[in-house]
PDB file of N, CA and C in Angstrom:
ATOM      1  N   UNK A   1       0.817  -1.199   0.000  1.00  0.00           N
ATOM      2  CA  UNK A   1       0.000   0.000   0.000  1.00  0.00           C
ATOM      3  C   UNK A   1       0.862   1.265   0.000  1.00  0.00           C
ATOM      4  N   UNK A   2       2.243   1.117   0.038  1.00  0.00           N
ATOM      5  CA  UNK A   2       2.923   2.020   0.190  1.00  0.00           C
ATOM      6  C   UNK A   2       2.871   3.218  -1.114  1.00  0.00           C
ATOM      7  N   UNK A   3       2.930   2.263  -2.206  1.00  0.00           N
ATOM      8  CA  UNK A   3       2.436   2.840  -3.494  1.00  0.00           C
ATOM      9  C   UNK A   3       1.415   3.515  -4.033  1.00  0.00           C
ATOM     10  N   UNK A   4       1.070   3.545  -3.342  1.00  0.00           N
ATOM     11  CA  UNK A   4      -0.871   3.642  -3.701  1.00  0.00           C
ATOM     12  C   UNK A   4      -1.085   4.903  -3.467  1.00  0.00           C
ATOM     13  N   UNK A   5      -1.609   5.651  -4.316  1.00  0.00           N
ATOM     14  CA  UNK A   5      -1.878   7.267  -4.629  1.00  0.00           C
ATOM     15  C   UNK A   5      -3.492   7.313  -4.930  1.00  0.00           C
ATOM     16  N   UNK A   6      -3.882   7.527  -3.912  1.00  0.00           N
ATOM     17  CA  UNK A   6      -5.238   7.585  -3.658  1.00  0.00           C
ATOM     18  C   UNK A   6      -5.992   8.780  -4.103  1.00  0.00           C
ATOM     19  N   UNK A   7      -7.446   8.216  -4.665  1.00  0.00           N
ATOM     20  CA  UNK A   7      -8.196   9.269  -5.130  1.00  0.00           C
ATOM     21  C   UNK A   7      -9.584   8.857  -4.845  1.00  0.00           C
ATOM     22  N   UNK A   8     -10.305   9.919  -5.092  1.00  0.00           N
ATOM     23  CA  UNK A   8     -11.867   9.362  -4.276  1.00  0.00           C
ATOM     24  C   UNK A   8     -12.719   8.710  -6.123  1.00  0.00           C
ATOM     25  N   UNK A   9     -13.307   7.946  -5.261  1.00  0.00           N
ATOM     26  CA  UNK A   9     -13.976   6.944  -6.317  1.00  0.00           C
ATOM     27  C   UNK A   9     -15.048   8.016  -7.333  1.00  0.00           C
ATOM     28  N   UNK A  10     -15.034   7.397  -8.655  1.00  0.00           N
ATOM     29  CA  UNK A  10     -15.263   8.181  -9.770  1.00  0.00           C
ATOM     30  C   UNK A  10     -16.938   8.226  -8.982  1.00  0.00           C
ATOM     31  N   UNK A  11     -17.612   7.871  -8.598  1.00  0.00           N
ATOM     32  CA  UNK A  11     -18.806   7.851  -8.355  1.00  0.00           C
ATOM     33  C   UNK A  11     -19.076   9.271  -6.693  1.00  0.00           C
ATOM     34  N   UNK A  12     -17.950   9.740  -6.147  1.00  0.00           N
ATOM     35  CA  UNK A  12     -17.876  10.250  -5.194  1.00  0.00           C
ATOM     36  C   UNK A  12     -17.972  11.656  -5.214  1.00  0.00           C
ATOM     37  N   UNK A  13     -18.093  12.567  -4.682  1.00  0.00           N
ATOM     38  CA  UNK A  13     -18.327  14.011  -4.274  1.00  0.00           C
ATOM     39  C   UNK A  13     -17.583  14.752  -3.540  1.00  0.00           C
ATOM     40  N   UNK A  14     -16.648  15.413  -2.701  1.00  0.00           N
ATOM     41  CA  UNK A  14     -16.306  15.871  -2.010  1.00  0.00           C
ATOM     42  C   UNK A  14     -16.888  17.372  -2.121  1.00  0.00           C
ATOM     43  N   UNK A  15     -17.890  18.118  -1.418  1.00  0.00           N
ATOM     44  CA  UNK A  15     -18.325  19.285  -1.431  1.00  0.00           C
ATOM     45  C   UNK A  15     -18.309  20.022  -0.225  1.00  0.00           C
ATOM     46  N   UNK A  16     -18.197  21.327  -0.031  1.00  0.00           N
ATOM     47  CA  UNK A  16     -18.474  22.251   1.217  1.00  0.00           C
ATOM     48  C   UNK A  16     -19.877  22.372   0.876  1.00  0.00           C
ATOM     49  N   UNK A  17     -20.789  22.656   2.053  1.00  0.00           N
ATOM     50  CA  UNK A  17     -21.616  23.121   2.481  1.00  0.00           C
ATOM     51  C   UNK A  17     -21.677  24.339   2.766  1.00  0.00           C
ATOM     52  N   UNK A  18     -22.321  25.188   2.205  1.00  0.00           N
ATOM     53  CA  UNK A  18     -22.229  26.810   3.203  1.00  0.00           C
ATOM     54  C   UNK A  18     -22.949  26.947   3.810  1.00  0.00           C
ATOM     55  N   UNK A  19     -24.379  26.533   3.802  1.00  0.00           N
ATOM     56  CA  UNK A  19     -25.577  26.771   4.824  1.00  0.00           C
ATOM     57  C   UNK A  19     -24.793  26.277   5.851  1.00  0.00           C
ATOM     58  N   UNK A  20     -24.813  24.637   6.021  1.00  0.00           N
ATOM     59  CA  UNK A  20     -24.284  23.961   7.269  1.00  0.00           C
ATOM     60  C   UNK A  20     -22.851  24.063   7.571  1.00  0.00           C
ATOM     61  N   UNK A  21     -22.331  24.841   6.905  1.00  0.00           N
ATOM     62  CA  UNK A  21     -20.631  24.825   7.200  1.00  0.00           C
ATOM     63  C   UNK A  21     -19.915  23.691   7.542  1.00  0.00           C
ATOM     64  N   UNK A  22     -20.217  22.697   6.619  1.00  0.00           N
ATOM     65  CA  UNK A  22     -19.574  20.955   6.989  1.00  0.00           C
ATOM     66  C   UNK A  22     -19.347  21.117   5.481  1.00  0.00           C
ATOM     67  N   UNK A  23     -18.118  19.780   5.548  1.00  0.00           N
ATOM     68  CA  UNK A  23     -17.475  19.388   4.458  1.00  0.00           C
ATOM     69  C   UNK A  23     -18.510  18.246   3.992  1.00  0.00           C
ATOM     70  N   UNK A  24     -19.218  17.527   3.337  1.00  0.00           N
ATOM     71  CA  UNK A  24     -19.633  16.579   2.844  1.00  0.00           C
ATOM     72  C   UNK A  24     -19.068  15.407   1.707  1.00  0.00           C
ATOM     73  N   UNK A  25     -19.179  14.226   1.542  1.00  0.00           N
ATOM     74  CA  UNK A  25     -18.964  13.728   0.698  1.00  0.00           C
ATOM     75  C   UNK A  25     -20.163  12.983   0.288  1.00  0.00           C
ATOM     76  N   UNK A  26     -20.919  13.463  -1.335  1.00  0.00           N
ATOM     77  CA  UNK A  26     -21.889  13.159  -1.968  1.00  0.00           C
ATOM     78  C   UNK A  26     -21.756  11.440  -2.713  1.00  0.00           C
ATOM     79  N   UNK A  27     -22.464  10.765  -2.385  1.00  0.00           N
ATOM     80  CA  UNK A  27     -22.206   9.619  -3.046  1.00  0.00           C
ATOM     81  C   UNK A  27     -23.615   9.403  -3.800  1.00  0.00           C
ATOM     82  N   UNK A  28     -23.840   8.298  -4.819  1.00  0.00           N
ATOM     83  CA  UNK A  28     -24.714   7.917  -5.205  1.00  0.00           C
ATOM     84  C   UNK A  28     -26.210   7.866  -4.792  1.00  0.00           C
ATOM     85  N   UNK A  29     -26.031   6.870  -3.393  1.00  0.00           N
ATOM     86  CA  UNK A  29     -27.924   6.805  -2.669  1.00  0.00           C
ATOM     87  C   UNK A  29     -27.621   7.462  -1.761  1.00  0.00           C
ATOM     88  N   UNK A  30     -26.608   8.279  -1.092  1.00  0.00           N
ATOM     89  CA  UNK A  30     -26.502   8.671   0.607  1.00  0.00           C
ATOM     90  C   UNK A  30     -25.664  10.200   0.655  1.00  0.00           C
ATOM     91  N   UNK A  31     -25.310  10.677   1.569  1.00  0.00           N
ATOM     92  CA  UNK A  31     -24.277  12.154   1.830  1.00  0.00           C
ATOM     93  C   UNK A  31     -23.705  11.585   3.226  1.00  0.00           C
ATOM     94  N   UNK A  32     -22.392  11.915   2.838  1.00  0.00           N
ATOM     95  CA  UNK A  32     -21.671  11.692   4.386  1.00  0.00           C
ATOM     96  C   UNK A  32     -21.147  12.960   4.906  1.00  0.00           C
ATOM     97  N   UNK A  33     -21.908  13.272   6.541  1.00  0.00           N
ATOM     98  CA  UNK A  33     -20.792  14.614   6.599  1.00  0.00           C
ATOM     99  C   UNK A  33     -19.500  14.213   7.377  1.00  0.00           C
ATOM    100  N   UNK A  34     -18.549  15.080   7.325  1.00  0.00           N
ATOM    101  CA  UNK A  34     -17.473  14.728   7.322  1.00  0.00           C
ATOM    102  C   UNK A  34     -17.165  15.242   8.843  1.00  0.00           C
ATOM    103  N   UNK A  35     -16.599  14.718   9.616  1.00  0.00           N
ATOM    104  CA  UNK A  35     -16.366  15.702  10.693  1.00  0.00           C
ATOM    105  C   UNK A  35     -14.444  15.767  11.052  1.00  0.00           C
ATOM    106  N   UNK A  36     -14.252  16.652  11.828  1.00  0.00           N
ATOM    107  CA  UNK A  36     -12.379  16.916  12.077  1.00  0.00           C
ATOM    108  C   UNK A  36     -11.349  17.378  11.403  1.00  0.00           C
ATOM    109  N   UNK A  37     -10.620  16.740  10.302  1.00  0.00           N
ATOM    110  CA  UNK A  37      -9.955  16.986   9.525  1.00  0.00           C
ATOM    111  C   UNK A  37     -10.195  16.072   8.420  1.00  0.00           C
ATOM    112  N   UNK A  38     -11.340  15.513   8.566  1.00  0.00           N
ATOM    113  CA  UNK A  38     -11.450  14.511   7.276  1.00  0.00           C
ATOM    114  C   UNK A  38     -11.286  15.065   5.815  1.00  0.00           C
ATOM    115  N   UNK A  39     -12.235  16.123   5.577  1.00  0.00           N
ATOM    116  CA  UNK A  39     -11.999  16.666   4.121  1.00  0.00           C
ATOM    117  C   UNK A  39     -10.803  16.840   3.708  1.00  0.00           C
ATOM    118  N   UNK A  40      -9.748  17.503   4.791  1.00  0.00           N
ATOM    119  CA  UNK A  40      -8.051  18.075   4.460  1.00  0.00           C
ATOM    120  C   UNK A  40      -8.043  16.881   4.082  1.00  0.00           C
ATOM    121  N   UNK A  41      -7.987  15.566   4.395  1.00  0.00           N
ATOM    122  CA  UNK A  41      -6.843  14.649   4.268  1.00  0.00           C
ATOM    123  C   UNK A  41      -7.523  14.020   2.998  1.00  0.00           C
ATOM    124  N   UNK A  42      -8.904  14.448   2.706  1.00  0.00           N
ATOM    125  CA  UNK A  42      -9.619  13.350   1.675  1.00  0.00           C
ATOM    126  C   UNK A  42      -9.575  14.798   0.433  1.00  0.00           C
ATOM    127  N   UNK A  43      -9.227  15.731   0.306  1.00  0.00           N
ATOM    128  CA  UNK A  43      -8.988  16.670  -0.155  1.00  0.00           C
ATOM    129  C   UNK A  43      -7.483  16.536  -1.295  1.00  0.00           C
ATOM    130  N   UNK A  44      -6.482  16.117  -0.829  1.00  0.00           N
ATOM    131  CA  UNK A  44      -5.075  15.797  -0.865  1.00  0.00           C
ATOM    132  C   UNK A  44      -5.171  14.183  -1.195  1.00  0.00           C
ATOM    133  N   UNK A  45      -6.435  13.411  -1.629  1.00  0.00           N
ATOM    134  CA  UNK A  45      -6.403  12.451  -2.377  1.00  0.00           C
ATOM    135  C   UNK A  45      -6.713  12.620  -4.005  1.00  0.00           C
ATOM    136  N   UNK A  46      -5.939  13.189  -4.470  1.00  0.00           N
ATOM    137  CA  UNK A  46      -5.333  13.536  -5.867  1.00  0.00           C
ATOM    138  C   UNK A  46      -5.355  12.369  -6.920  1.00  0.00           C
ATOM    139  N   UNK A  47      -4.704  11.168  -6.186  1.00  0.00           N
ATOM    140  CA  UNK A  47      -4.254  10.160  -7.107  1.00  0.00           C
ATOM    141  C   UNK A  47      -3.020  10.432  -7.938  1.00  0.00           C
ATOM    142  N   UNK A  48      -2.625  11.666  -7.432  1.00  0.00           N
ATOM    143  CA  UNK A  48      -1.496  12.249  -7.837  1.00  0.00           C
ATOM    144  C   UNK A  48       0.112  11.314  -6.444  1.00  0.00           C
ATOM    145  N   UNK A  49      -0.766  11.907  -5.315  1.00  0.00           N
ATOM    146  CA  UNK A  49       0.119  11.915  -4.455  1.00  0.00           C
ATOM    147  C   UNK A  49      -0.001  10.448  -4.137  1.00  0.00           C
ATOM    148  N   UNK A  50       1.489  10.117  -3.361  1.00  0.00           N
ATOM    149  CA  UNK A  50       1.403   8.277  -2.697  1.00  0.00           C
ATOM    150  C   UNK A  50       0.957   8.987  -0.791  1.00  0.00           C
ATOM    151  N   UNK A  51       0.504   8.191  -0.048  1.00  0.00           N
ATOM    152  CA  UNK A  51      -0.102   8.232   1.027  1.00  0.00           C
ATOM    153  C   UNK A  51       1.352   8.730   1.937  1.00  0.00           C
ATOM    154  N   UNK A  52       2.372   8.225   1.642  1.00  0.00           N
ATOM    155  CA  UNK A  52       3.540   9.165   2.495  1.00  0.00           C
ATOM    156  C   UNK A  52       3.441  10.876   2.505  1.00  0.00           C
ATOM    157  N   UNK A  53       3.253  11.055   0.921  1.00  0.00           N
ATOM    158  CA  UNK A  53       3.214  12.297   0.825  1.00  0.00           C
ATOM    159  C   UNK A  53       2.178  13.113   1.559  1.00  0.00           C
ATOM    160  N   UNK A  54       0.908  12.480   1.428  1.00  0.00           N
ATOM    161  CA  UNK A  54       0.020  13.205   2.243  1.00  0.00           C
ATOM    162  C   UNK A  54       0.377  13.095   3.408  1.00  0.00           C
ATOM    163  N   UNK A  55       0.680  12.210   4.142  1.00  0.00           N
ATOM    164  CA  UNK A  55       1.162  12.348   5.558  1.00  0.00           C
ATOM    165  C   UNK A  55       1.817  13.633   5.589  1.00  0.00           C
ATOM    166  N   UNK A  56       2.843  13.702   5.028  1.00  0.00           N
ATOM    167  CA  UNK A  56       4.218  14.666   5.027  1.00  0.00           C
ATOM    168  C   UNK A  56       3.327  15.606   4.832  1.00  0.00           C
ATOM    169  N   UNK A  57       2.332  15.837   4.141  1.00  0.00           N
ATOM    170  CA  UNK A  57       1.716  17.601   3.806  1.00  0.00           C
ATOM    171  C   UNK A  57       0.985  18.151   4.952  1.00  0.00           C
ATOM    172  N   UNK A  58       0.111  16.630   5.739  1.00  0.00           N
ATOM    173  CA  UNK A  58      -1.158  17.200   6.947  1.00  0.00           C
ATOM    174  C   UNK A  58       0.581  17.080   7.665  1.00  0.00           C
ATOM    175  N   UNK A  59       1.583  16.742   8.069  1.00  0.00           N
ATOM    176  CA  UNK A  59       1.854  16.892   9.104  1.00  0.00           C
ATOM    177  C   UNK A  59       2.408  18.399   9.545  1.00  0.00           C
ATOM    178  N   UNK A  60       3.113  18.834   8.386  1.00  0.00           N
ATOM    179  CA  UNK A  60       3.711  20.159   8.382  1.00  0.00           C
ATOM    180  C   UNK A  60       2.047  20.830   8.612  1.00  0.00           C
ATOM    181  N   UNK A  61       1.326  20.892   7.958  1.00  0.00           N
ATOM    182  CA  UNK A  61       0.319  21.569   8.344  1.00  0.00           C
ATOM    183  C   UNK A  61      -0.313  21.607   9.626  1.00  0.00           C
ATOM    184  N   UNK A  62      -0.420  20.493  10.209  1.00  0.00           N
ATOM    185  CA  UNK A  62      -0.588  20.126  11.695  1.00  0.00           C
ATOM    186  C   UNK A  62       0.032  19.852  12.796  1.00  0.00           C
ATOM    187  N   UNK A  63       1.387  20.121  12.846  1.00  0.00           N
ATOM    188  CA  UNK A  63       2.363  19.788  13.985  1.00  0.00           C
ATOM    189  C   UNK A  63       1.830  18.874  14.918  1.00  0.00           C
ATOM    190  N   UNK A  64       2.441  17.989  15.849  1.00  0.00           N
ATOM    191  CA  UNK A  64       2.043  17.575  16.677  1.00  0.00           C
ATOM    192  C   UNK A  64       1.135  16.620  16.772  1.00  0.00           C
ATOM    193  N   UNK A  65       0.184  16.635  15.600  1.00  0.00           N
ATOM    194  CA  UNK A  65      -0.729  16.076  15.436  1.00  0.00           C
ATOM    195  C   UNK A  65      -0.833  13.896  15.310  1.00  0.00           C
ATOM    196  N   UNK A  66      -1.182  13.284  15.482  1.00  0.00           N
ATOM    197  CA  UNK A  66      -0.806  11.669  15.221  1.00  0.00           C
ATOM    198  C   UNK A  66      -1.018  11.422  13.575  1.00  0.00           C
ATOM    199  N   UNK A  67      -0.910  12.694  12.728  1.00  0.00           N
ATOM    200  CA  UNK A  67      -0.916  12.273  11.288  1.00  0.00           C
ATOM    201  C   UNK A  67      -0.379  11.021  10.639  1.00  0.00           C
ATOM    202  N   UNK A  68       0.841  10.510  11.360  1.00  0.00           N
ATOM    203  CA  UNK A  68       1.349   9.496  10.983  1.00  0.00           C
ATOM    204  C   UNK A  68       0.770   8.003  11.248  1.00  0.00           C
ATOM    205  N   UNK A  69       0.289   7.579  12.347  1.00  0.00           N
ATOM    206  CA  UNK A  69      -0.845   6.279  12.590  1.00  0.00           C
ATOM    207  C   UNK A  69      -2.016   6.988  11.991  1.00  0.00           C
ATOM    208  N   UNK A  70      -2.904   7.959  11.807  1.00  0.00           N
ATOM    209  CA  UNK A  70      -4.016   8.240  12.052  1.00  0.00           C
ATOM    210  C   UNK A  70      -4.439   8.308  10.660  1.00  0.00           C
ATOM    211  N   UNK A  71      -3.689   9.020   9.813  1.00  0.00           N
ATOM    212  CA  UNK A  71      -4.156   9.153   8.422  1.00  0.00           C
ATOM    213  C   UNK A  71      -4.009   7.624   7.267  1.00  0.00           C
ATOM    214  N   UNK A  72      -3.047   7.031   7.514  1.00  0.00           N
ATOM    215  CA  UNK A  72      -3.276   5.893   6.884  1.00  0.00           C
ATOM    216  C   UNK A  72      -4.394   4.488   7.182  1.00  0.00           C
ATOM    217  N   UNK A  73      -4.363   4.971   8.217  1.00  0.00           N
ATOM    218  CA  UNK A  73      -5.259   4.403   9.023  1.00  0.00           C
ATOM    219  C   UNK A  73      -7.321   4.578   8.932  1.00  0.00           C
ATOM    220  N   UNK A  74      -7.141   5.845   8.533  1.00  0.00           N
ATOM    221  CA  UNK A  74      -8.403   6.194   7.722  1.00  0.00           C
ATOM    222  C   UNK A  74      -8.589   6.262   6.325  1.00  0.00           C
ATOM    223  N   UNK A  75      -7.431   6.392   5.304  1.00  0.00           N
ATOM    224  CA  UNK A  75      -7.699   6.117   4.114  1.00  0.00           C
ATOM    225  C   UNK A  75      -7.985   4.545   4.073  1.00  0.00           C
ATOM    226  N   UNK A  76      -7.341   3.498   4.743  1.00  0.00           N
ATOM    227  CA  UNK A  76      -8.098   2.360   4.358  1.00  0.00           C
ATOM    228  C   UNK A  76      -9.144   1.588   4.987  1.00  0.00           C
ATOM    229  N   UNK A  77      -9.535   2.878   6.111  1.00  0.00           N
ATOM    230  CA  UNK A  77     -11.248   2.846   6.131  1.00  0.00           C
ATOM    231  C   UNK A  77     -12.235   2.932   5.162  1.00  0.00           C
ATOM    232  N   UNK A  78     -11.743   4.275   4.698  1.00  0.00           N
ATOM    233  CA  UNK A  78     -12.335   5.459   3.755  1.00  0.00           C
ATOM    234  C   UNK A  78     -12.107   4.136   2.354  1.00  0.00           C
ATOM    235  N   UNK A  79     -11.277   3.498   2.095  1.00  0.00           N
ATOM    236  CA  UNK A  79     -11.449   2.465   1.060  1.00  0.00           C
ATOM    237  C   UNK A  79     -12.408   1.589   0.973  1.00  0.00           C
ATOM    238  N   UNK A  80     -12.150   1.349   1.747  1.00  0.00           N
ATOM    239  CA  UNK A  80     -12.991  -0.141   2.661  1.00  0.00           C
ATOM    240  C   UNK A  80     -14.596   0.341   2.500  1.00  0.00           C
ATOM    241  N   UNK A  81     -14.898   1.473   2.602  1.00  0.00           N
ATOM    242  CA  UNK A  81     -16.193   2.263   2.207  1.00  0.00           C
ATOM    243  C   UNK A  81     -16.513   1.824   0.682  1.00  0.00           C
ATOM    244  N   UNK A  82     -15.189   1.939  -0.269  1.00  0.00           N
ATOM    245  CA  UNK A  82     -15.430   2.484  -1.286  1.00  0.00           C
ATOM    246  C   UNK A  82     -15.948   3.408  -2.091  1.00  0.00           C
ATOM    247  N   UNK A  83     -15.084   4.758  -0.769  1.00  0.00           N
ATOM    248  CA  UNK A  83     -15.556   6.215  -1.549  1.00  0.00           C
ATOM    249  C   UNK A  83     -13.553   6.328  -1.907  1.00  0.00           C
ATOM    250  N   UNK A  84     -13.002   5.729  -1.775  1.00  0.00           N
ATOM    251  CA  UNK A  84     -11.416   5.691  -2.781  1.00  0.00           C
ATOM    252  C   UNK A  84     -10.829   4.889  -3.617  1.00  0.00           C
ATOM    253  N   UNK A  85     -10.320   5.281  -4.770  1.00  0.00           N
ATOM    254  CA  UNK A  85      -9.761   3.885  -5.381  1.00  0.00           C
ATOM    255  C   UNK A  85      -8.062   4.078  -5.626  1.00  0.00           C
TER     256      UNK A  85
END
């Protein structure tokens, strides 16, 4: 998985909300809102970048933060959904 440059599934949405000021992700039959830092990190799934890199981007952006267990750790949630491929 080290390889793997993640992007959200062709069927997926990533949208802001302005009424509700939540990040959402629009799928087919359902809407997920997003809560914490989910959008940043599902935001920076490009399919460009490999999953190190995003680490390396939320971490400078977030100091301190457990970016390193925490974010790989939810993209292959967020797979496992199949809102990434």
């Amino acid at each position: 998985m080290t390889e793997w440059r993640p992007a959200l599934a062709r069927s997926v949405v990533l949208r802001h909300d302005r009424v509700r000021r939540t990040d959402l992700l629009i799928l087919p039959e359902r809407v997920v809102v997003l809560s914490g830092r989910a959008a940043d990190v599902l935001r920076l799934c490009d399919g460009h970048r490999q999953v190190a890199e995003i680490v390396d981007e939320l971490t400078e952006r977030f100091p301190g933060a457990p970016v390193a267990d925490e974010v790989p750790r939810f993209l292959n949630q967020v797979c496992g959904e199949g809102w990434l491929r």
